[in-house]
Amino acid sequence: MPRVAPITGKSDVPTEHQAVVESVVNVFGGVRGPFSMLLHSPKLAERMLSLVTFFRARRNGLREDVIDLIRAKGDPGKLPAEERDIVAYTRQLMRTNRVDQSLFDALQKRFGTQWLVEMTAAVNYYALLCGVVNAFEVAAPPDGDKLPA
């Protein structure tokens, strides 16, 4: 049970913020997950929503087998070098809040500074959503992706 009542629809917010709820529904098909909490701050939810389409992994070409490997906390050793480095970068950043200089340099050389900034922002965007879900104890939707404990 969430620590605060989730926002589930337009009737849960004042009239002046109902357009934000409608935008969330248009993107996700309903209000659930972190946005059920973020909508307690409609201006924040609106800004976060603008990042959703920018950072969606599947829409940006991330292969399903890579998503499955990450979901299972698998060994990226069999991935091509560039994907292996991206997984390593993400894991280092999330586990230690740091990234080895050699890995940083390799990704910057391969993809450029703009890409690296966007990649780092995407990783931290998902971390922010995880933090909201965990802090407010929002249950995963029954039809959502299953992740290992």
PDB file of N, CA and C in Angstrom, residues 32-112:
ATOM      1  N   ARG A  32      -0.347   5.495 -13.257  1.00  0.00           N
ATOM      2  CA  ARG A  32       0.155   4.445 -12.371  1.00  0.00           C
ATOM      3  C   ARG A  32       1.643   4.662 -12.148  1.00  0.00           C
ATOM      4  N   GLY A  33       2.217   3.807 -11.322  1.00  0.00           N
ATOM      5  CA  GLY A  33       3.650   3.881 -11.079  1.00  0.00           C
ATOM      6  C   GLY A  33       4.069   5.213 -10.486  1.00  0.00           C
ATOM      7  N   PRO A  34       5.267   5.671 -10.827  1.00  0.00           N
ATOM      8  CA  PRO A  34       5.784   6.895 -10.211  1.00  0.00           C
ATOM      9  C   PRO A  34       4.918   8.119 -10.491  1.00  0.00           C
ATOM     10  N   PHE A  35       4.234   8.139 -11.626  1.00  0.00           N
ATOM     11  CA  PHE A  35       3.421   9.316 -11.929  1.00  0.00           C
ATOM     12  C   PHE A  35       2.201   9.424 -11.028  1.00  0.00           C
ATOM     13  N   SER A  36       1.787   8.338 -10.409  1.00  0.00           N
ATOM     14  CA  SER A  36       0.688   8.427  -9.439  1.00  0.00           C
ATOM     15  C   SER A  36       1.118   9.206  -8.202  1.00  0.00           C
ATOM     16  N   MET A  37       2.417   9.296  -7.976  1.00  0.00           N
ATOM     17  CA  MET A  37       2.959  10.109  -6.883  1.00  0.00           C
ATOM     18  C   MET A  37       3.404  11.479  -7.392  1.00  0.00           C
ATOM     19  N   LEU A  38       4.085  11.496  -8.529  1.00  0.00           N
ATOM     20  CA  LEU A  38       4.585  12.765  -9.068  1.00  0.00           C
ATOM     21  C   LEU A  38       3.460  13.762  -9.313  1.00  0.00           C
ATOM     22  N   LEU A  39       2.266  13.276  -9.603  1.00  0.00           N
ATOM     23  CA  LEU A  39       1.141  14.182  -9.858  1.00  0.00           C
ATOM     24  C   LEU A  39       0.692  14.940  -8.612  1.00  0.00           C
ATOM     25  N   HIS A  40       1.199  14.573  -7.443  1.00  0.00           N
ATOM     26  CA  HIS A  40       0.956  15.398  -6.250  1.00  0.00           C
ATOM     27  C   HIS A  40       1.651  16.748  -6.405  1.00  0.00           C
ATOM     28  N   SER A  41       2.601  16.819  -7.305  1.00  0.00           N
ATOM     29  CA  SER A  41       3.255  18.066  -7.700  1.00  0.00           C
ATOM     30  C   SER A  41       3.085  18.183  -9.218  1.00  0.00           C
ATOM     31  N   PRO A  42       1.951  18.707  -9.669  1.00  0.00           N
ATOM     32  CA  PRO A  42       1.647  18.709 -11.102  1.00  0.00           C
ATOM     33  C   PRO A  42       2.718  19.357 -11.974  1.00  0.00           C
ATOM     34  N   LYS A  43       3.332  20.422 -11.500  1.00  0.00           N
ATOM     35  CA  LYS A  43       4.368  21.071 -12.313  1.00  0.00           C
ATOM     36  C   LYS A  43       5.582  20.161 -12.474  1.00  0.00           C
ATOM     37  N   LEU A  44       5.949  19.462 -11.416  1.00  0.00           N
ATOM     38  CA  LEU A  44       7.051  18.509 -11.512  1.00  0.00           C
ATOM     39  C   LEU A  44       6.673  17.361 -12.444  1.00  0.00           C
ATOM     40  N   ALA A  45       5.470  16.823 -12.283  1.00  0.00           N
ATOM     41  CA  ALA A  45       5.021  15.720 -13.140  1.00  0.00           C
ATOM     42  C   ALA A  45       5.050  16.123 -14.609  1.00  0.00           C
ATOM     43  N   GLU A  46       4.627  17.337 -14.889  1.00  0.00           N
ATOM     44  CA  GLU A  46       4.617  17.825 -16.270  1.00  0.00           C
ATOM     45  C   GLU A  46       6.033  17.869 -16.849  1.00  0.00           C
ATOM     46  N   ARG A  47       6.968  18.323 -16.048  1.00  0.00           N
ATOM     47  CA  ARG A  47       8.352  18.391 -16.518  1.00  0.00           C
ATOM     48  C   ARG A  47       8.957  16.995 -16.684  1.00  0.00           C
ATOM     49  N   MET A  48       8.632  16.110 -15.765  1.00  0.00           N
ATOM     50  CA  MET A  48       9.126  14.732 -15.872  1.00  0.00           C
ATOM     51  C   MET A  48       8.533  14.043 -17.100  1.00  0.00           C
ATOM     52  N   LEU A  49       7.274  14.317 -17.370  1.00  0.00           N
ATOM     53  CA  LEU A  49       6.608  13.700 -18.508  1.00  0.00           C
ATOM     54  C   LEU A  49       7.274  14.091 -19.822  1.00  0.00           C
ATOM     55  N   SER A  50       7.769  15.307 -19.875  1.00  0.00           N
ATOM     56  CA  SER A  50       8.423  15.749 -21.112  1.00  0.00           C
ATOM     57  C   SER A  50       9.687  14.940 -21.400  1.00  0.00           C
ATOM     58  N   LEU A  51      10.254  14.315 -20.378  1.00  0.00           N
ATOM     59  CA  LEU A  51      11.459  13.501 -20.568  1.00  0.00           C
ATOM     60  C   LEU A  51      11.153  12.058 -20.972  1.00  0.00           C
ATOM     61  N   VAL A  52       9.917  11.624 -20.730  1.00  0.00           N
ATOM     62  CA  VAL A  52       9.574  10.219 -20.976  1.00  0.00           C
ATOM     63  C   VAL A  52       9.883   9.806 -22.406  1.00  0.00           C
ATOM     64  N   THR A  53       9.368  10.543 -23.359  1.00  0.00           N
ATOM     65  CA  THR A  53       9.553  10.143 -24.752  1.00  0.00           C
ATOM     66  C   THR A  53      11.007  10.289 -25.185  1.00  0.00           C
ATOM     67  N   PHE A  54      11.715  11.198 -24.568  1.00  0.00           N
ATOM     68  CA  PHE A  54      13.123  11.396 -24.904  1.00  0.00           C
ATOM     69  C   PHE A  54      13.963  10.198 -24.477  1.00  0.00           C
ATOM     70  N   PHE A  55      13.613   9.615 -23.327  1.00  0.00           N
ATOM     71  CA  PHE A  55      14.448   8.576 -22.743  1.00  0.00           C
ATOM     72  C   PHE A  55      13.933   7.150 -22.926  1.00  0.00           C
ATOM     73  N   ARG A  56      12.839   6.943 -23.585  1.00  0.00           N
ATOM     74  CA  ARG A  56      12.310   5.583 -23.701  1.00  0.00           C
ATOM     75  C   ARG A  56      13.275   4.681 -24.459  1.00  0.00           C
ATOM     76  N   ALA A  57      13.767   3.669 -23.762  1.00  0.00           N
ATOM     77  CA  ALA A  57      14.821   2.804 -24.306  1.00  0.00           C
ATOM     78  C   ALA A  57      14.370   2.053 -25.556  1.00  0.00           C
ATOM     79  N   ARG A  58      13.220   1.431 -25.500  1.00  0.00           N
ATOM     80  CA  ARG A  58      12.764   0.646 -26.654  1.00  0.00           C
ATOM     81  C   ARG A  58      12.563   1.528 -27.878  1.00  0.00           C
ATOM     82  N   ARG A  59      11.985   2.673 -27.680  1.00  0.00           N
ATOM     83  CA  ARG A  59      11.742   3.573 -28.810  1.00  0.00           C
ATOM     84  C   ARG A  59      13.040   4.127 -29.377  1.00  0.00           C
ATOM     85  N   ASN A  60      14.085   4.117 -28.579  1.00  0.00           N
ATOM     86  CA  ASN A  60      15.369   4.639 -29.037  1.00  0.00           C
ATOM     87  C   ASN A  60      16.302   3.542 -29.535  1.00  0.00           C
ATOM     88  N   GLY A  61      15.755   2.351 -29.763  1.00  0.00           N
ATOM     89  CA  GLY A  61      16.514   1.303 -30.430  1.00  0.00           C
ATOM     90  C   GLY A  61      17.219   0.289 -29.556  1.00  0.00           C
ATOM     91  N   LEU A  62      17.005   0.308 -28.237  1.00  0.00           N
ATOM     92  CA  LEU A  62      17.635  -0.700 -27.389  1.00  0.00           C
ATOM     93  C   LEU A  62      16.988  -2.056 -27.670  1.00  0.00           C
ATOM     94  N   ARG A  63      17.802  -3.040 -27.998  1.00  0.00           N
ATOM     95  CA  ARG A  63      17.303  -4.367 -28.364  1.00  0.00           C
ATOM     96  C   ARG A  63      16.685  -5.078 -27.162  1.00  0.00           C
ATOM     97  N   GLU A  64      15.689  -5.924 -27.434  1.00  0.00           N
ATOM     98  CA  GLU A  64      15.005  -6.672 -26.377  1.00  0.00           C
ATOM     99  C   GLU A  64      15.959  -7.590 -25.618  1.00  0.00           C
ATOM    100  N   ASP A  65      16.918  -8.208 -26.306  1.00  0.00           N
ATOM    101  CA  ASP A  65      17.830  -9.108 -25.601  1.00  0.00           C
ATOM    102  C   ASP A  65      18.717  -8.347 -24.623  1.00  0.00           C
ATOM    103  N   VAL A  66      19.030  -7.099 -24.932  1.00  0.00           N
ATOM    104  CA  VAL A  66      19.817  -6.273 -24.009  1.00  0.00           C
ATOM    105  C   VAL A  66      18.947  -5.872 -22.819  1.00  0.00           C
ATOM    106  N   ILE A  67      17.698  -5.505 -23.087  1.00  0.00           N
ATOM    107  CA  ILE A  67      16.766  -5.180 -22.005  1.00  0.00           C
ATOM    108  C   ILE A  67      16.605  -6.389 -21.089  1.00  0.00           C
ATOM    109  N   ASP A  68      16.447  -7.582 -21.669  1.00  0.00           N
ATOM    110  CA  ASP A  68      16.300  -8.802 -20.873  1.00  0.00           C
ATOM    111  C   ASP A  68      17.543  -9.071 -20.030  1.00  0.00           C
ATOM    112  N   LEU A  69      18.720  -8.856 -20.591  1.00  0.00           N
ATOM    113  CA  LEU A  69      19.969  -9.064 -19.859  1.00  0.00           C
ATOM    114  C   LEU A  69      20.053  -8.113 -18.664  1.00  0.00           C
ATOM    115  N   ILE A  70      19.707  -6.855 -18.889  1.00  0.00           N
ATOM    116  CA  ILE A  70      19.749  -5.869 -17.806  1.00  0.00           C
ATOM    117  C   ILE A  70      18.722  -6.232 -16.740  1.00  0.00           C
ATOM    118  N   ARG A  71      17.520  -6.603 -17.169  1.00  0.00           N
ATOM    119  CA  ARG A  71      16.453  -6.976 -16.233  1.00  0.00           C
ATOM    120  C   ARG A  71      16.905  -8.130 -15.340  1.00  0.00           C
ATOM    121  N   ALA A  72      17.614  -9.100 -15.918  1.00  0.00           N
ATOM    122  CA  ALA A  72      18.051 -10.286 -15.179  1.00  0.00           C
ATOM    123  C   ALA A  72      19.372 -10.078 -14.450  1.00  0.00           C
ATOM    124  N   LYS A  73      19.916  -8.851 -14.511  1.00  0.00           N
ATOM    125  CA  LYS A  73      21.218  -8.554 -13.914  1.00  0.00           C
ATOM    126  C   LYS A  73      22.290  -9.496 -14.452  1.00  0.00           C
ATOM    127  N   GLY A  74      22.186  -9.792 -15.746  1.00  0.00           N
ATOM    128  CA  GLY A  74      23.072 -10.752 -16.391  1.00  0.00           C
ATOM    129  C   GLY A  74      24.445 -10.196 -16.708  1.00  0.00           C
ATOM    130  N   ASP A  75      25.285 -11.094 -17.193  1.00  0.00           N
ATOM    131  CA  ASP A  75      26.656 -10.756 -17.572  1.00  0.00           C
ATOM    132  C   ASP A  75      26.654 -10.183 -18.987  1.00  0.00           C
ATOM    133  N   PRO A  76      27.090  -8.945 -19.151  1.00  0.00           N
ATOM    134  CA  PRO A  76      27.086  -8.340 -20.482  1.00  0.00           C
ATOM    135  C   PRO A  76      28.263  -8.775 -21.351  1.00  0.00           C
ATOM    136  N   GLY A  77      29.045  -9.748 -20.908  1.00  0.00           N
ATOM    137  CA  GLY A  77      30.251 -10.156 -21.612  1.00  0.00           C
ATOM    138  C   GLY A  77      30.047 -10.587 -23.052  1.00  0.00           C
ATOM    139  N   LYS A  78      28.859 -11.094 -23.390  1.00  0.00           N
ATOM    140  CA  LYS A  78      28.609 -11.559 -24.755  1.00  0.00           C
ATOM    141  C   LYS A  78      28.061 -10.461 -25.662  1.00  0.00           C
ATOM    142  N   LEU A  79      27.818  -9.300 -25.107  1.00  0.00           N
ATOM    143  CA  LEU A  79      27.322  -8.187 -25.921  1.00  0.00           C
ATOM    144  C   LEU A  79      28.461  -7.588 -26.736  1.00  0.00           C
ATOM    145  N   PRO A  80      28.131  -6.925 -27.840  1.00  0.00           N
ATOM    146  CA  PRO A  80      29.169  -6.174 -28.556  1.00  0.00           C
ATOM    147  C   PRO A  80      29.809  -5.147 -27.619  1.00  0.00           C
ATOM    148  N   ALA A  81      31.048  -4.795 -27.885  1.00  0.00           N
ATOM    149  CA  ALA A  81      31.823  -3.922 -26.991  1.00  0.00           C
ATOM    150  C   ALA A  81      31.098  -2.630 -26.643  1.00  0.00           C
ATOM    151  N   GLU A  82      30.470  -1.977 -27.623  1.00  0.00           N
ATOM    152  CA  GLU A  82      29.831  -0.695 -27.319  1.00  0.00           C
ATOM    153  C   GLU A  82      28.659  -0.872 -26.356  1.00  0.00           C
ATOM    154  N   GLU A  83      27.875  -1.944 -26.516  1.00  0.00           N
ATOM    155  CA  GLU A  83      26.763  -2.189 -25.593  1.00  0.00           C
ATOM    156  C   GLU A  83      27.281  -2.619 -24.226  1.00  0.00           C
ATOM    157  N   ARG A  84      28.319  -3.425 -24.222  1.00  0.00           N
ATOM    158  CA  ARG A  84      28.929  -3.874 -22.963  1.00  0.00           C
ATOM    159  C   ARG A  84      29.424  -2.672 -22.166  1.00  0.00           C
ATOM    160  N   ASP A  85      30.027  -1.716 -22.850  1.00  0.00           N
ATOM    161  CA  ASP A  85      30.520  -0.514 -22.174  1.00  0.00           C
ATOM    162  C   ASP A  85      29.375   0.333 -21.620  1.00  0.00           C
ATOM    163  N   ILE A  86      28.269   0.392 -22.343  1.00  0.00           N
ATOM    164  CA  ILE A  86      27.115   1.161 -21.862  1.00  0.00           C
ATOM    165  C   ILE A  86      26.549   0.526 -20.597  1.00  0.00           C
ATOM    166  N   VAL A  87      26.423  -0.802 -20.591  1.00  0.00           N
ATOM    167  CA  VAL A  87      25.942  -1.499 -19.393  1.00  0.00           C
ATOM    168  C   VAL A  87      26.915  -1.273 -18.237  1.00  0.00           C
ATOM    169  N   ALA A  88      28.209  -1.374 -18.496  1.00  0.00           N
ATOM    170  CA  ALA A  88      29.214  -1.162 -17.447  1.00  0.00           C
ATOM    171  C   ALA A  88      29.139   0.264 -16.906  1.00  0.00           C
ATOM    172  N   TYR A  89      28.999   1.232 -17.785  1.00  0.00           N
ATOM    173  CA  TYR A  89      28.892   2.642 -17.383  1.00  0.00           C
ATOM    174  C   TYR A  89      27.693   2.836 -16.455  1.00  0.00           C
ATOM    175  N   THR A  90      26.562   2.300 -16.884  1.00  0.00           N
ATOM    176  CA  THR A  90      25.334   2.439 -16.098  1.00  0.00           C
ATOM    177  C   THR A  90      25.480   1.780 -14.734  1.00  0.00           C
ATOM    178  N   ARG A  91      26.001   0.583 -14.718  1.00  0.00           N
ATOM    179  CA  ARG A  91      26.153  -0.131 -13.444  1.00  0.00           C
ATOM    180  C   ARG A  91      27.134   0.587 -12.520  1.00  0.00           C
ATOM    181  N   GLN A  92      28.246   1.056 -13.059  1.00  0.00           N
ATOM    182  CA  GLN A  92      29.203   1.789 -12.222  1.00  0.00           C
ATOM    183  C   GLN A  92      28.558   3.038 -11.636  1.00  0.00           C
ATOM    184  N   LEU A  93      27.865   3.776 -12.464  1.00  0.00           N
ATOM    185  CA  LEU A  93      27.250   5.017 -12.011  1.00  0.00           C
ATOM    186  C   LEU A  93      26.221   4.755 -10.918  1.00  0.00           C
ATOM    187  N   MET A  94      25.407   3.728 -11.087  1.00  0.00           N
ATOM    188  CA  MET A  94      24.358   3.437 -10.107  1.00  0.00           C
ATOM    189  C   MET A  94      24.910   2.804  -8.833  1.00  0.00           C
ATOM    190  N   ARG A  95      25.948   2.023  -8.953  1.00  0.00           N
ATOM    191  CA  ARG A  95      26.488   1.332  -7.776  1.00  0.00           C
ATOM    192  C   ARG A  95      27.450   2.186  -6.964  1.00  0.00           C
ATOM    193  N   THR A  96      28.212   3.050  -7.625  1.00  0.00           N
ATOM    194  CA  THR A  96      29.262   3.787  -6.914  1.00  0.00           C
ATOM    195  C   THR A  96      29.160   5.299  -7.053  1.00  0.00           C
ATOM    196  N   ASN A  97      28.224   5.762  -7.879  1.00  0.00           N
ATOM    197  CA  ASN A  97      28.099   7.195  -8.194  1.00  0.00           C
ATOM    198  C   ASN A  97      29.340   7.740  -8.891  1.00  0.00           C
ATOM    199  N   ARG A  98      30.107   6.865  -9.483  1.00  0.00           N
ATOM    200  CA  ARG A  98      31.317   7.236 -10.211  1.00  0.00           C
ATOM    201  C   ARG A  98      31.442   6.331 -11.432  1.00  0.00           C
ATOM    202  N   VAL A  99      32.275   6.763 -12.381  1.00  0.00           N
ATOM    203  CA  VAL A  99      32.575   5.954 -13.562  1.00  0.00           C
ATOM    204  C   VAL A  99      34.082   6.005 -13.780  1.00  0.00           C
ATOM    205  N   ASP A 100      34.669   4.842 -14.054  1.00  0.00           N
ATOM    206  CA  ASP A 100      36.108   4.793 -14.336  1.00  0.00           C
ATOM    207  C   ASP A 100      36.448   5.726 -15.495  1.00  0.00           C
ATOM    208  N   GLN A 101      37.566   6.424 -15.371  1.00  0.00           N
ATOM    209  CA  GLN A 101      37.972   7.386 -16.400  1.00  0.00           C
ATOM    210  C   GLN A 101      38.133   6.729 -17.766  1.00  0.00           C
ATOM    211  N   SER A 102      38.721   5.537 -17.796  1.00  0.00           N
ATOM    212  CA  SER A 102      38.948   4.878 -19.093  1.00  0.00           C
ATOM    213  C   SER A 102      37.629   4.543 -19.789  1.00  0.00           C
ATOM    214  N   LEU A 103      36.638   4.126 -19.027  1.00  0.00           N
ATOM    215  CA  LEU A 103      35.328   3.822 -19.600  1.00  0.00           C
ATOM    216  C   LEU A 103      34.639   5.099 -20.074  1.00  0.00           C
ATOM    217  N   PHE A 104      34.694   6.128 -19.252  1.00  0.00           N
ATOM    218  CA  PHE A 104      34.137   7.431 -19.630  1.00  0.00           C
ATOM    219  C   PHE A 104      34.763   7.910 -20.939  1.00  0.00           C
ATOM    220  N   ASP A 105      36.094   7.864 -20.999  1.00  0.00           N
ATOM    221  CA  ASP A 105      36.808   8.331 -22.191  1.00  0.00           C
ATOM    222  C   ASP A 105      36.442   7.518 -23.431  1.00  0.00           C
ATOM    223  N   ALA A 106      36.315   6.200 -23.261  1.00  0.00           N
ATOM    224  CA  ALA A 106      35.979   5.343 -24.403  1.00  0.00           C
ATOM    225  C   ALA A 106      34.596   5.678 -24.957  1.00  0.00           C
ATOM    226  N   LEU A 107      33.630   5.869 -24.067  1.00  0.00           N
ATOM    227  CA  LEU A 107      32.278   6.203 -24.526  1.00  0.00           C
ATOM    228  C   LEU A 107      32.223   7.601 -25.127  1.00  0.00           C
ATOM    229  N   GLN A 108      32.940   8.529 -24.532  1.00  0.00           N
ATOM    230  CA  GLN A 108      32.960   9.890 -25.075  1.00  0.00           C
ATOM    231  C   GLN A 108      33.588   9.900 -26.471  1.00  0.00           C
ATOM    232  N   LYS A 109      34.652   9.149 -26.644  1.00  0.00           N
ATOM    233  CA  LYS A 109      35.311   9.084 -27.952  1.00  0.00           C
ATOM    234  C   LYS A 109      34.399   8.413 -28.984  1.00  0.00           C
ATOM    235  N   ARG A 110      33.730   7.339 -28.570  1.00  0.00           N
ATOM    236  CA  ARG A 110      32.896   6.571 -29.492  1.00  0.00           C
ATOM    237  C   ARG A 110      31.621   7.316 -29.884  1.00  0.00           C
ATOM    238  N   PHE A 111      30.973   7.986 -28.906  1.00  0.00           N
ATOM    239  CA  PHE A 111      29.645   8.558 -29.150  1.00  0.00           C
ATOM    240  C   PHE A 111      29.579  10.077 -29.080  1.00  0.00           C
ATOM    241  N   GLY A 112      30.559  10.711 -28.458  1.00  0.00           N
ATOM    242  CA  GLY A 112      30.556  12.162 -28.335  1.00  0.00           C
ATOM    243  C   GLY A 112      30.011  12.638 -26.995  1.00  0.00           C
TER     244      GLY A 112
END
